[in-house]
CSV table of N, CA and C in Angstrom, one decimal:
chain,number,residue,atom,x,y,z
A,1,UNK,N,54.4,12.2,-112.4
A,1,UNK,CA,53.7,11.6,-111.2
A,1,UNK,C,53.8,12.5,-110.0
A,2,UNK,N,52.7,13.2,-109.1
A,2,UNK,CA,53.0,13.5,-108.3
A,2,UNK,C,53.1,12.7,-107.0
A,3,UNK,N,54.2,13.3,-106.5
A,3,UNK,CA,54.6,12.8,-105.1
A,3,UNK,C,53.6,13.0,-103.7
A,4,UNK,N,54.1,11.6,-103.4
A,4,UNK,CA,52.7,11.1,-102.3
A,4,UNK,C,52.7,11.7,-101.6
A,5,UNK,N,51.8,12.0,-100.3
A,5,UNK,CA,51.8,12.8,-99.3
A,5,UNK,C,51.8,11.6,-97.9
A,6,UNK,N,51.2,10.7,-98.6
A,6,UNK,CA,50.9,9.3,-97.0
A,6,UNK,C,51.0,8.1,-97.7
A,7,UNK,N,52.1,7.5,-97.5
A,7,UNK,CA,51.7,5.9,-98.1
A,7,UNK,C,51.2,5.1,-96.8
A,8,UNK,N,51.2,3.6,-97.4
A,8,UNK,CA,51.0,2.5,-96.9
A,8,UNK,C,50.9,2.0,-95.7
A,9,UNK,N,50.7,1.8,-94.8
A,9,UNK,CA,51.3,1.0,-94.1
A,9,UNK,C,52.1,-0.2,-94.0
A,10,UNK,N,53.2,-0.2,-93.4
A,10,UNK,CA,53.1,-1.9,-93.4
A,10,UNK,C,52.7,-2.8,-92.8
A,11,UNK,N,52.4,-3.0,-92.3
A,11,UNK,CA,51.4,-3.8,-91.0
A,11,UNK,C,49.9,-3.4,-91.1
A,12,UNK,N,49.0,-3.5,-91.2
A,12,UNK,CA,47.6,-3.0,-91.2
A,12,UNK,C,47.3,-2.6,-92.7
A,13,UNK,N,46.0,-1.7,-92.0
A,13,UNK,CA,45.7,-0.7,-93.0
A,13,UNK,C,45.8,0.3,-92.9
A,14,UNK,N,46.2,0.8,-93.6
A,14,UNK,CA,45.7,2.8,-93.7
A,14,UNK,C,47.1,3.2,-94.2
A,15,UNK,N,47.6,4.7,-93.1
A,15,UNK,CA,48.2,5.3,-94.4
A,15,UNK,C,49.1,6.5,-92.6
A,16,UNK,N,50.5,6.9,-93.1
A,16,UNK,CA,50.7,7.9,-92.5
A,16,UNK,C,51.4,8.5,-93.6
A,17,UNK,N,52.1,10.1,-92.8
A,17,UNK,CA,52.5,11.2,-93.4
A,17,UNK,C,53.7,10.8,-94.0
A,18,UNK,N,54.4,11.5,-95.3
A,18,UNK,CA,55.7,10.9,-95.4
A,18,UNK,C,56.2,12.3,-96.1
A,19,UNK,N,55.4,13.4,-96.7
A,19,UNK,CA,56.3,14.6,-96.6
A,19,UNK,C,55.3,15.8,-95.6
A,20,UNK,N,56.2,17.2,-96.0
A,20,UNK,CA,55.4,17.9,-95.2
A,20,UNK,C,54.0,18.3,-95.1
A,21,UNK,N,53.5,18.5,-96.8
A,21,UNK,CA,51.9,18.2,-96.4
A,21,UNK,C,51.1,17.1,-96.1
A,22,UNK,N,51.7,15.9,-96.0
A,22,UNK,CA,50.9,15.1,-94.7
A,22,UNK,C,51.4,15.1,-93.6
A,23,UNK,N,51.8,16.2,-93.2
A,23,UNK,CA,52.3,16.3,-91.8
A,23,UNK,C,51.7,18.0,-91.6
A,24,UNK,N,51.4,18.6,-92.4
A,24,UNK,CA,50.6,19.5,-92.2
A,24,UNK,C,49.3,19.0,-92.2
A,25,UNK,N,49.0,18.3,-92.9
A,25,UNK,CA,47.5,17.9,-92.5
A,25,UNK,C,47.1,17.2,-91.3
A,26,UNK,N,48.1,16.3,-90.8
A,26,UNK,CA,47.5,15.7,-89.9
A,26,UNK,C,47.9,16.6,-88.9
A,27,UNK,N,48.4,17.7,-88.9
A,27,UNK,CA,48.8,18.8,-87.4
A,27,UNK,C,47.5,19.6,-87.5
A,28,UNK,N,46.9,19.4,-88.8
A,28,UNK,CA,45.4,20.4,-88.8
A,28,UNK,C,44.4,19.6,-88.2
A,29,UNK,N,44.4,18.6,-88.6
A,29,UNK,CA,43.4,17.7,-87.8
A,29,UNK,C,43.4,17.7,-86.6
A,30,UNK,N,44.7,17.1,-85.8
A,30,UNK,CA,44.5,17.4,-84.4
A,30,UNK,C,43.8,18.5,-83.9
A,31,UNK,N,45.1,20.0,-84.6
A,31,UNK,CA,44.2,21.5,-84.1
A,31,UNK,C,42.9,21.6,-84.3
A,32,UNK,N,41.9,20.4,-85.2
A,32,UNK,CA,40.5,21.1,-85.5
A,32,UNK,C,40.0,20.0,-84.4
A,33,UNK,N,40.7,18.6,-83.5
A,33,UNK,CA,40.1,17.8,-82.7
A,33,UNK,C,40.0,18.3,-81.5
A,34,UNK,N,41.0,19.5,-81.3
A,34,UNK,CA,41.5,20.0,-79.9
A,34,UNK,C,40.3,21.3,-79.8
A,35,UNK,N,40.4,21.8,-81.4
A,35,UNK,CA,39.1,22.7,-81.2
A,35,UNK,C,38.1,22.4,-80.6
A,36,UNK,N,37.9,21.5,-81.4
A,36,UNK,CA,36.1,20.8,-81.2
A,36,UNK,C,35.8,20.9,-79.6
A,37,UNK,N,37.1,20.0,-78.8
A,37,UNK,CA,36.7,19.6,-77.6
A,37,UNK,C,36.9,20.9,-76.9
A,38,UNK,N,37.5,21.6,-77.0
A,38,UNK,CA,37.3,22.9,-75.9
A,38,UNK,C,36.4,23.9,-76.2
A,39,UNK,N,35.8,23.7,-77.4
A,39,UNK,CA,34.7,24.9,-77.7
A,39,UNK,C,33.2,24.0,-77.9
A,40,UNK,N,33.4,23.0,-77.4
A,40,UNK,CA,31.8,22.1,-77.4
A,40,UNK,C,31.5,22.0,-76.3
A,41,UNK,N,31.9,21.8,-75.4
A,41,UNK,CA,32.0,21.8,-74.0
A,41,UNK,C,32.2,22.9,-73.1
A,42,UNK,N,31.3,23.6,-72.6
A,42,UNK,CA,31.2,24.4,-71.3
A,42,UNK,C,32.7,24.3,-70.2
A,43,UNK,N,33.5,25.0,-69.8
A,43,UNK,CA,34.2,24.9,-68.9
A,43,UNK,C,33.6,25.2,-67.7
A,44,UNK,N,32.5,26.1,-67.4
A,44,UNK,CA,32.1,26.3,-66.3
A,44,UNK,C,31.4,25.7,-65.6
A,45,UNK,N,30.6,24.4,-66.4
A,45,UNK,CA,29.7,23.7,-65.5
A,45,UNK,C,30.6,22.1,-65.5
A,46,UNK,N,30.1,20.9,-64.9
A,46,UNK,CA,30.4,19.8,-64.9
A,46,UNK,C,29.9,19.1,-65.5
A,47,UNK,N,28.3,19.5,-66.3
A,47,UNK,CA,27.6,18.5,-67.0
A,47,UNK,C,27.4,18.6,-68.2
A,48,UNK,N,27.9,17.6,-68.8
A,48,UNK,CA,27.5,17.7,-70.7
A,48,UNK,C,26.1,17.2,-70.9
A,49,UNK,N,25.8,18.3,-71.8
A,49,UNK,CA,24.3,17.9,-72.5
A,49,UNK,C,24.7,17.4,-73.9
A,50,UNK,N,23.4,16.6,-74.2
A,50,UNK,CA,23.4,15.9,-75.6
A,50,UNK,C,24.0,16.7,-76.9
A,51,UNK,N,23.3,18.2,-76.5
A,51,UNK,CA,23.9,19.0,-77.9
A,51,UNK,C,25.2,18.9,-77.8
A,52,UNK,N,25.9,19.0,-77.0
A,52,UNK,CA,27.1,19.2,-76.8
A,52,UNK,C,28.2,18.2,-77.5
A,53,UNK,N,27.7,16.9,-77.0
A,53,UNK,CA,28.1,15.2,-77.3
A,53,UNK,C,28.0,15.6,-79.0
A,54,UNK,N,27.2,15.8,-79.5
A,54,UNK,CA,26.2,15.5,-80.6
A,54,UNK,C,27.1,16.5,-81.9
A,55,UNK,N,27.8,18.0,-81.2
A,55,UNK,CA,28.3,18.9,-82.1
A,55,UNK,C,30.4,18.5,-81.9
A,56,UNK,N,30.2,17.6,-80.6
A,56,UNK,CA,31.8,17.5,-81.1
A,56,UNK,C,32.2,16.4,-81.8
A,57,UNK,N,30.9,15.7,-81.7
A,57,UNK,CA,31.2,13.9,-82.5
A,57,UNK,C,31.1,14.6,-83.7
A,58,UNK,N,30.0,15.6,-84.0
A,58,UNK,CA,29.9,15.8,-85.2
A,58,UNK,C,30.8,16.4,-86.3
A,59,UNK,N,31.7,17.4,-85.4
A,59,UNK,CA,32.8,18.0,-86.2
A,59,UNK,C,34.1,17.2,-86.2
A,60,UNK,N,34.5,16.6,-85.1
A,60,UNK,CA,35.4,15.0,-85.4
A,60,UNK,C,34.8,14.0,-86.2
A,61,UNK,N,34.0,13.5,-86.6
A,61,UNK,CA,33.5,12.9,-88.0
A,61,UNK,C,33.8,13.6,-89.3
A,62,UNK,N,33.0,14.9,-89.1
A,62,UNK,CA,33.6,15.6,-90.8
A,62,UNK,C,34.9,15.9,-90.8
A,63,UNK,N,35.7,16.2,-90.0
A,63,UNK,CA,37.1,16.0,-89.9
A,63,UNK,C,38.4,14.6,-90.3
A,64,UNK,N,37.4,13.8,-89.7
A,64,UNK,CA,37.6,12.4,-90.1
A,64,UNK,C,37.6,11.6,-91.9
A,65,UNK,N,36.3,12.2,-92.1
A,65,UNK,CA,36.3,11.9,-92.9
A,65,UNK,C,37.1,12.6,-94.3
A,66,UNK,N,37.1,13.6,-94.0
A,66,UNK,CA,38.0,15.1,-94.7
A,66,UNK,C,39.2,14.1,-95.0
A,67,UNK,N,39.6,14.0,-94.0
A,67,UNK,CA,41.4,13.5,-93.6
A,67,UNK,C,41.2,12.0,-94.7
A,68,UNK,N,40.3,11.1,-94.5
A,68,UNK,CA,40.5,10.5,-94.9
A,68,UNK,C,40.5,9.9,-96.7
A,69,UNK,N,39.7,10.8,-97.1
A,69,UNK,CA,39.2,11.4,-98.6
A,69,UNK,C,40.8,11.9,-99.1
A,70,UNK,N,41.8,12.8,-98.2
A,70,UNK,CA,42.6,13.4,-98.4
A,70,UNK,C,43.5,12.0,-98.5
A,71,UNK,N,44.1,11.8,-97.9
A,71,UNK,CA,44.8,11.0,-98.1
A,71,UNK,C,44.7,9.8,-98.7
A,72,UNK,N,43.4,9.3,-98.9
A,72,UNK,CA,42.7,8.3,-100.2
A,72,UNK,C,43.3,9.0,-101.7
A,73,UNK,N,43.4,10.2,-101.8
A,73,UNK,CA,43.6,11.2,-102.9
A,73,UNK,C,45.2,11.4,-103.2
A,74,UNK,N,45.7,11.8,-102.4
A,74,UNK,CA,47.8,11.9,-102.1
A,74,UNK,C,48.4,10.6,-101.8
A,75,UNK,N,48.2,9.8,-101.5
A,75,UNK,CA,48.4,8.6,-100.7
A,75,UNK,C,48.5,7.5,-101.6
A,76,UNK,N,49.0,6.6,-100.9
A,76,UNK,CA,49.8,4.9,-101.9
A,76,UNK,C,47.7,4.6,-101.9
A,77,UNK,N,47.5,3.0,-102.5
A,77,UNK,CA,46.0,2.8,-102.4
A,77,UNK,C,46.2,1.7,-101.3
A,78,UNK,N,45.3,2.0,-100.5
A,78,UNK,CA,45.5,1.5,-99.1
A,78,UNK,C,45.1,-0.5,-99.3
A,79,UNK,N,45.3,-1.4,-98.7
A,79,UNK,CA,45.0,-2.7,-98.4
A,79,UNK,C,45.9,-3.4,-97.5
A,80,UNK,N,45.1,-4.4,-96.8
A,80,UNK,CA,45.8,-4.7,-95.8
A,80,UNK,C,46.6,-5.3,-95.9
A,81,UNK,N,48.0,-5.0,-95.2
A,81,UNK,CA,49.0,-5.4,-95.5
A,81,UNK,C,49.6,-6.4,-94.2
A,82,UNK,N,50.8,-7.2,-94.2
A,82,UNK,CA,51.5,-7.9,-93.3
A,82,UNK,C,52.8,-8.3,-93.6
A,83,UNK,N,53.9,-7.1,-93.2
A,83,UNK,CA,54.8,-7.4,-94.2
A,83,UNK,C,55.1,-6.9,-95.4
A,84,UNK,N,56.3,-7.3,-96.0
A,84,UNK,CA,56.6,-7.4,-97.2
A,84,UNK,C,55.7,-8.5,-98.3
């Protein structure tokens, strides 16, 4: 059996890190959220245009979804939980 990368939660749904590659993944995800936002966005002006909105939602979505595929894949099988 290989060993998980993200179980369960207890309370809710979903899933966090519990060895180091889900703690590498989720340190990549932030670095590619922190990307997005500083390289979508112009520092020299004050105004966001739609392209802009449109390419950082878009790369935090496929990111999102990435992460979540991934740890659907390494991970306990998620359901909502409450407790023991």
């Amino acid at each position: 059996m290989q060993k998980l990368w993200f179980k369960a939660k207890k309370y809710g749904w979903g899933w966090y890190p519990v060895t180091w590659q889900g703690w590498v993944a989720m340190l990549l995800y932030i670095l590619i959220i922190l990307w997005s936002a500083f390289t979508s966005f112009d520092s020299q002006t004050q105004d966001v245009t739609p392209p802009q909105v449109r390419r950082f939602i878009g790369i935090d979505l496929v990111a999102t979804v990435l992460l979540v595929i991934l740890a659907w894949r390494t991970g306990e099988k998620p359901r909502w939980r409450w407790g023991k």
